[in-house]
Amino acid sequence: MDDTSFKLLAKYLPSTYVQQAKDARNSQNFLINQLLEKRKWPEEGWSDRSIEMLLDELASLDSNNFIKNRGVGEREARIASSLVARRNFHLGHGLGRSGDLTEVQPKAAGSSVMYQLTNDLAKDALRTLGVPGIQACFVAPLATGMSLTLIFLTLRQQKPKAKYIIWSRIDQKSCFKSIITAGFEPIIVQTVLDGDELVTDSGKIEAIIKQTDPELIACVMTTTSCFAPRACDDVESVAVICKNHNIAHVINNAYGVQNTKCMHVIQQASKKGRVDAFVQSTDKNFMVPVGGTIIAGFDKLFINKVSQCYPGRASSSPIIDLFITLLSLGSKEYISLVKERKQLYQSLKEGLVKVASQFGQRILHTPGNSISIGISLPPLQDPKILTQLGSQLFLRCVSGTRVVSNLEHKVINDHEFRSWGSHHNKYPTAYLTAAATIGMTPVDVEQFLHRLTKVLESWSAKIAPIAVPLLTNGHEVFAHDLLLTDEYLVDQESSVI
Amino acid sequence: MDDTSFKLLAKYLPSTYVQQAKDARNSQNFLINQLLEKRKWPEEGWSDRSIEMLLDELASLDSNNFIKNRGVGEREARIASSLVARRNFHLGHGLGRSGDLTEVQPKAAGSSVMYQLTNDLAKDALRTLGVPGIQACFVAPLATGMSLTLIFLTLRQQKPKAKYIIWSRIDQKSCFKSIITAGFEPIIVQTVLDGDELVTDSGKIEAIIKQTDPELIACVMTTTSCFAPRACDDVESVAVICKNHNIAHVINNAYGVQNTKCMHVIQQASKKGRVDAFVQSTDKNFMVPVGGTIIAGFDKLFINKVSQCYPGRASSSPIIDLFITLLSLGSKEYISLVKERKQLYQSLKEGLVKVASQFGQRILHTPGNSISIGISLPPLQDPKILTQLGSQLFLRCVSGTRVVSNLEHKVINDHEFRSWGSHHNKYPTAYLTAAATIGMTPVDVEQFLHRLTKVLESWSAKIAPIAVPLLTNGHEVFAHDLLLTDEYLVDQESSVI
Amino acid sequence: MDDTSFKLLAKYLPSTYVQQAKDARNSQNFLINQLLEKRKWPEEGWSDRSIEMLLDELASLDSNNFIKNRGVGEREARIASSLVARRNFHLGHGLGRSGDLTEVQPKAAGSSVMYQLTNDLAKDALRTLGVPGIQACFVAPLATGMSLTLIFLTLRQQKPKAKYIIWSRIDQKSCFKSIITAGFEPIIVQTVLDGDELVTDSGKIEAIIKQTDPELIACVMTTTSCFAPRACDDVESVAVICKNHNIAHVINNAYGVQNTKCMHVIQQASKKGRVDAFVQSTDKNFMVPVGGTIIAGFDKLFINKVSQCYPGRASSSPIIDLFITLLSLGSKEYISLVKERKQLYQSLKEGLVKVASQFGQRILHTPGNSISIGISLPPLQDPKILTQLGSQLFLRCVSGTRVVSNLEHKVINDHEFRSWGSHHNKYPTAYLTAAATIGMTPVDVEQFLHRLTKVLESWSAKIAPIAVPLLTNGHEVFAHDLLLTDEYLVDQESSVI
Amino acid sequence: MDDTSFKLLAKYLPSTYVQQAKDARNSQNFLINQLLEKRKWPEEGWSDRSIEMLLDELASLDSNNFIKNRGVGEREARIASSLVARRNFHLGHGLGRSGDLTEVQPKAAGSSVMYQLTNDLAKDALRTLGVPGIQACFVAPLATGMSLTLIFLTLRQQKPKAKYIIWSRIDQKSCFKSIITAGFEPIIVQTVLDGDELVTDSGKIEAIIKQTDPELIACVMTTTSCFAPRACDDVESVAVICKNHNIAHVINNAYGVQNTKCMHVIQQASKKGRVDAFVQSTDKNFMVPVGGTIIAGFDKLFINKVSQCYPGRASSSPIIDLFITLLSLGSKEYISLVKERKQLYQSLKEGLVKVASQFGQRILHTPGNSISIGISLPPLQDPKILTQLGSQLFLRCVSGTRVVSNLEHKVINDHEFRSWGSHHNKYPTAYLTAAATIGMTPVDVEQFLHRLTKVLESWSAKIAPIAVPLLTNGHEVFAHDLLLTDEYLVDQESSVI
């Protein structure tokens, strides 16, 4: 509706109602205009209604929604199914032009504005959540692995001779593959055992850099958020090393945005040393479906190069999801969820201490990891017996635990990983991990602890003949008597890796 | 509802109604079961209601929708915004596992089934639409440019020493960038002028291959669907050359699925020669939002390698869009749209012949291109004057035309392209293109021709002092007297490139 | 978005794009403004997107959607469930104030405008579809029966002594109950058999009027659309009688809007005689869910009185449904559906002629009914045997047929109806009816005829021993040998009434 | 999906995943089956997803959604607009058959089950919320006024000679009109002033009954929830009187469900005396859009008669809204909202005490009303000056206050109401009311008090010259100096009535 509409409404309504209706409409426009003007993450979340109305307004600016438009090109964002049109808010042109992911699309002014706003909100969010020094970022319609690959491909364009990426080992396949797919060779730096905890071998990293022709090193890759007992990498030290030797440094901050510590070390690293880019998953941090990351950095030019490296257009779906979610939550609600997560991490830890002791086990001491917690398991020769623990939990509707036996060895793209899953060639004990992540509720923690206890009870009864007793830690275990039932064979994340 | 539900319904309804309700439900299940069993593109389209109910059923199989589920992992597909949850049908886990894009996700059985089904439907669709020999395909959540890059990165893993990609020139930036981003060097093979038409220089391609160490050549890339006056590449000849010299061959079939001819040449090429992969955009061919392609081929192993090359997870949005659209249209409706497009191409051509002759111009004769049509424009020294033509059309709500002046030279990643936009270093005339693509309507054609006539009238009046007369083809034109108004400055696709 | 928004967009977009975006938005506002100004049923249907945006705009004018609103009344249109809010487009205040259904609600300016617009569109629709003389109408959130009751209650207020309503018999229970519920006594005028057809006994109506104190007669009620073999009432003659004797005349035009003839006779009646109100169902004529009528008339004052008679507020849902549907179809599409219905009536008739002759039966000749068609059935003593015919059709997914045995007698509120269902105390033959109504498709007709043939085959085989033969019309039938299976017992509309 | 589907899924998924998917599906079916079996208001609310899936399942049982259905009747629930179909969950048949609102519809088994379930849930809700003795109820697709009319029309059928309804005055127009529309004459019993409070004149009611032929009295109507300073009627005493004299008793419990006290007195009344029916609005108590009531009672037969009195079909929209909302909230959440309301009533009262004293006014002492609160206003001769107070509040986005001047006299249907709005012919002071109703939030209370203070400040400044001083209660006021601005003229609920 425009001014003419309100004039026409005078035929339908007393003038005071028209005036008030206009005022109400102005309030809504004011919300939009504030966003357009300030480009900041609003403190108060928006209602779904306000968000949808903004998306409708933006979609109206895309040529496929012009009432009079006639398309004679090869790509006109026609949408055949009304179901598809509706779920995409009639936005059909995706992101980017051939030159650059963040470039304005002539046929899609609304989509372009939406993307710029999302990038602005994302930048403000990262600033608000612990990295005030950030200079540029964009939301990539790619999950973490492929986003890292994109960064590596950009680095290749800048350093065409580079062959290697130095990588502080983390046993997550897609991290490793992001290097391989980009066509680089990983130089794997094993983590160091410090008590229960696995920490960065910065000395080794520096030693490798010193030994190698710098032209051949594309970058060092470190990781913040990870499964216990691995700690957040010592990104500060690595950043300093990288700065000193003029080597690029890429940080995988997959689910670190929700964690003050992960964010803080990145900010510190950028001050003292070198950080070229850090990548965070949108699904893990902002509770949207899988498919996006925020690629951020402290050098505008480099981050622009990454976005320019992307050839052609891309799906705008991950951006729409993040845009809606950032507006819907507002910073206030998000920060309160971050605080709640911290408390739930404590509850989870306290609960696990109790459960562990009940079964003669203990919590792994990993002060460098404030998201994931490990609980030791008795040493068994047969990884399948451990598998069943994860399987049983999954079948009891507990998802996300990981059982690590230290007995699995894996070869990925010609690289051997001993004790795959544990981030270390010889971790002293088998264990199970659980994590407290954003969006979790007290009921999740309580129910998980309850079901874990039940499962451990039945499981320890089963392994009793071979692991006499589960309560006595450190005993030799004989697997031959164990009857494997079908459920042990579940092949899943929740099981041994 | 299950059998128990129907028993309980007997308290609410006479038994015959319960029986009939059960029958009705069975009809709906029958639809689903047929799909699960046959894995074929249904001939009759499904109603939106049936599609949504299937998606709801599938989402119920994902762990984040289990009523009792408690997640303690770092990635639990929690969705913060109900708006986001709804638009994604509560599917949050995306696609793939670290190992492979097409692998089953333990936490997301429903998403995994949906993806497999979409791949099955896509394979059947490509078979139905002209490439019966296809052996494997998958829907990639990437647009054309990035999909080509992914294929090239896979080729690199197989042939680590390869440096070059031989490329039959097409002036579309993202094609070119897909090579650069993958870290390869393009060897550009200029097209050859044959009458008005630009055709493949197969001889040159073979010559280059003969001259070069085969270990250094990653592949040859050809293109089917393209803007006139470029013709569909002679993919058959190139395929034969590639087969003879054992060189990989990748075809960019961006919007060729809608065109029987493009599909036919691919099928022929695969029979007589070598085709490793061919890529088609989902948005351009199936009228979904930008963001997906079907990567297809005739060797299962290679296509699997491409999907395994993708590091980590990805957005399932482009897959959902295609899944819905394929079910919604059914093959019958799609085939009738393909036929309608063919007729509209004829109408468009006939209409343009008339318009052209009215202004002393003519249609470019390009029998090798059955989608896009070029109409000659008078030779002007100043590309900006041509620009205004595109701008004026865009401002009159005509999107998708391209005005090519042949006067623009461009350097992209150190490669110079003379006369960028025309696929040729020295095309003899300026021209404007328009295309008939799937989803177009008779009203689109009619309105376009009407507006084009109007715009040409005013434009030719403006350039009259300098291009006396537009009606007299072949004259020299002086731009100095032309007053450029703001609207000429629009920087857009519809304008000169 | 407002002017400020577009100014702010200049930070995001080149100025020409902003201008074009503004133009696009103006096109949409133009659509709205035309509607607000002309208050006419648009010829061209609106897209769902445009309709939703208008509803969103209107909802923004209701106080419950004011961003700053704080409610301290007892009725603030708070909506607890987001599902409910969404499906009602956030319109919560319903219709009307205590004084009048059509009065503007201070807290709900948007809802009020929507209601006025719907009433305007409905009026224009009735005019367009054959009753140009209509002076006033409103959409009542009540189905036909209750709407008639409301009109009768209004008549009572005007004529407090009235006791009777003279009613040309039609065997539809809710018509009859509308009289009883309003507290009146019906004077039932039997229809007259004219060949196969049942027609109005106008003479009897006039005779009754002459015999009765006019103060005691509330009105005469006639019916247009009805099941064959009853014809549309002779509303013209009745209107003339009512005019002459100064008696109110109410017409039940339940599904007559889709039928040119029904509309025409109302228009003629209003010219020559008296018509106080005529009522049409929104679901049957405009394909919306059950729940609304258009109450229309030729005297503004009386129609206003009816709307003022409604005590308090009411659901706006039936109005929203009609508003959307009228905009979505546009008059052009509706008129073409009306024409298609007419053709399908012909196809249905021709098809039934064939089916009937195949089984020794015939079509009832009812030129006064152009919607419903009757086909004779063999005379059977046991209505249950006829019942099974309807049941079998229903179980084969044919809904809407009616089997009338003439053997059922019914007493409703102390009034006896012999041969209930046939509109006549002694109709000479049993029969089955089928109707061609708006929204029907050629496939509906074809499939119905196919299934009817199949069912008649099996049914006639079953009754063969008792009704030797079905092919020989007019025979006596003995039911005793017939085995009744469960399916005969279905109690439903499709069966004997 | 059915068993066959799960068998087919084994081609797509490992068997353990299929098993788990089946388990998950069973959990969802279990939810549905529990509801079907227990017919109780669930304690825990359902997710929107679960509710939508149930509605989809139910809609599948309606003939218009049968995949193979072919309709040849006059009413086949065809839905023309997909927007309308979607918002109605594809339920098109509405409620009821001609015989009875609650009867099962053969063509609409799903709708019928949904309606039965809603009636069951509503009954359980009323029981849970304070009227355990309830014997029957149904949700009527009518708002309060028309529902009362329907009850009165039913009473008329039982007592055809009845002429009068004895009515304890409440100044709400639709209550009064519900009597008139039903064709009865109201006998108005004025309330009695008891301190500040207006209470029921039970003695007068009994006296009238004694004086009148019982055959002429249809019923007594009392009201529970109402605006201060009127108290909840003494329904217990009236019930006893009605029982003693064998007169029907109908209670308007419009927004009393949210209030323990209103519910308690109804329960008590039913035990000690006679209550034929009590009516509660669904929108005011359950936060759904306007359009429904629950008509409840202690005698199954009578409540059935009311539902049978409804002639024909009706919209199912108000029922869908209530069904969704009851499932969505669950009893636990609703009860906690009831408690929160009670607390907010206290906060509102305390706040108003402060505001009142600040302006020399006071709270009216009305212990018999625990929803609405009155605050006295200075005596002014000109009601328009009071009007402006309400207007100013409304323009400041406070909705729902009522300013009562006691200076307005109104004639409705020949009945004169002195001091309309105040429920009393001569209430001693002007006042403003505000209410604490369910769904209100602490921010609503706080913001209201803030804005009220601001408005009173400016208003008292304006009236200072005439009402010297506002702080001095009881002074004579001269209106002549007051400048009336436009905003005084707003005609709205929030203003003087």
PDB file of C-alpha atoms in Angstrom, chain A residues 323-376:
ATOM      1  CA  PHE A 323      18.845 -14.231   7.521  1.00  0.00           C
ATOM      2  CA  ILE A 324      15.561 -15.368   9.002  1.00  0.00           C
ATOM      3  CA  THR A 325      17.203 -16.923  12.026  1.00  0.00           C
ATOM      4  CA  LEU A 326      19.384 -13.935  12.891  1.00  0.00           C
ATOM      5  CA  LEU A 327      16.377 -11.629  12.663  1.00  0.00           C
ATOM      6  CA  SER A 328      14.155 -14.028  14.541  1.00  0.00           C
ATOM      7  CA  LEU A 329      16.473 -14.555  17.482  1.00  0.00           C
ATOM      8  CA  GLY A 330      18.012 -11.125  17.817  1.00  0.00           C
ATOM      9  CA  SER A 331      21.279 -10.807  19.678  1.00  0.00           C
ATOM     10  CA  LYS A 332      19.623 -10.792  23.077  1.00  0.00           C
ATOM     11  CA  GLU A 333      18.052 -14.195  22.683  1.00  0.00           C
ATOM     12  CA  TYR A 334      21.190 -15.618  21.109  1.00  0.00           C
ATOM     13  CA  ILE A 335      23.392 -14.439  23.934  1.00  0.00           C
ATOM     14  CA  SER A 336      21.029 -15.931  26.451  1.00  0.00           C
ATOM     15  CA  LEU A 337      21.212 -19.246  24.584  1.00  0.00           C
ATOM     16  CA  VAL A 338      25.007 -19.038  24.739  1.00  0.00           C
ATOM     17  CA  LYS A 339      24.790 -18.586  28.484  1.00  0.00           C
ATOM     18  CA  GLU A 340      22.372 -21.448  28.835  1.00  0.00           C
ATOM     19  CA  ARG A 341      24.708 -23.693  26.863  1.00  0.00           C
ATOM     20  CA  LYS A 342      27.513 -22.857  29.273  1.00  0.00           C
ATOM     21  CA  GLN A 343      25.366 -23.859  32.228  1.00  0.00           C
ATOM     22  CA  LEU A 344      24.275 -27.049  30.518  1.00  0.00           C
ATOM     23  CA  TYR A 345      27.896 -27.911  29.867  1.00  0.00           C
ATOM     24  CA  GLN A 346      28.397 -27.738  33.630  1.00  0.00           C
ATOM     25  CA  SER A 347      25.320 -29.860  34.344  1.00  0.00           C
ATOM     26  CA  LEU A 348      26.398 -32.384  31.750  1.00  0.00           C
ATOM     27  CA  LYS A 349      29.862 -32.577  33.265  1.00  0.00           C
ATOM     28  CA  GLU A 350      28.580 -32.992  36.803  1.00  0.00           C
ATOM     29  CA  GLY A 351      26.130 -35.632  35.655  1.00  0.00           C
ATOM     30  CA  LEU A 352      28.797 -37.536  33.775  1.00  0.00           C
ATOM     31  CA  VAL A 353      31.110 -37.483  36.780  1.00  0.00           C
ATOM     32  CA  LYS A 354      28.420 -39.270  38.726  1.00  0.00           C
ATOM     33  CA  VAL A 355      27.582 -41.788  36.013  1.00  0.00           C
ATOM     34  CA  ALA A 356      31.268 -42.513  35.417  1.00  0.00           C
ATOM     35  CA  SER A 357      32.016 -43.195  39.036  1.00  0.00           C
ATOM     36  CA  GLN A 358      28.987 -45.446  39.247  1.00  0.00           C
ATOM     37  CA  PHE A 359      30.632 -47.689  36.662  1.00  0.00           C
ATOM     38  CA  GLY A 360      34.207 -47.381  37.860  1.00  0.00           C
ATOM     39  CA  GLN A 361      35.112 -44.914  35.155  1.00  0.00           C
ATOM     40  CA  ARG A 362      36.041 -41.242  35.124  1.00  0.00           C
ATOM     41  CA  ILE A 363      35.735 -38.014  33.173  1.00  0.00           C
ATOM     42  CA  LEU A 364      38.756 -37.131  31.040  1.00  0.00           C
ATOM     43  CA  HIS A 365      40.313 -33.908  32.264  1.00  0.00           C
ATOM     44  CA  THR A 366      40.287 -31.578  29.284  1.00  0.00           C
ATOM     45  CA  PRO A 367      40.263 -27.956  30.432  1.00  0.00           C
ATOM     46  CA  GLY A 368      40.986 -26.816  26.874  1.00  0.00           C
ATOM     47  CA  ASN A 369      37.670 -28.037  25.566  1.00  0.00           C
ATOM     48  CA  SER A 370      34.550 -26.431  26.913  1.00  0.00           C
ATOM     49  CA  ILE A 371      32.009 -28.049  24.603  1.00  0.00           C
ATOM     50  CA  SER A 372      32.727 -31.764  24.472  1.00  0.00           C
ATOM     51  CA  ILE A 373      33.372 -34.139  27.377  1.00  0.00           C
ATOM     52  CA  GLY A 374      34.951 -37.582  27.363  1.00  0.00           C
ATOM     53  CA  ILE A 375      34.209 -40.421  29.769  1.00  0.00           C
ATOM     54  CA  SER A 376      36.618 -43.344  29.921  1.00  0.00           C
TER      55      SER A 376
END
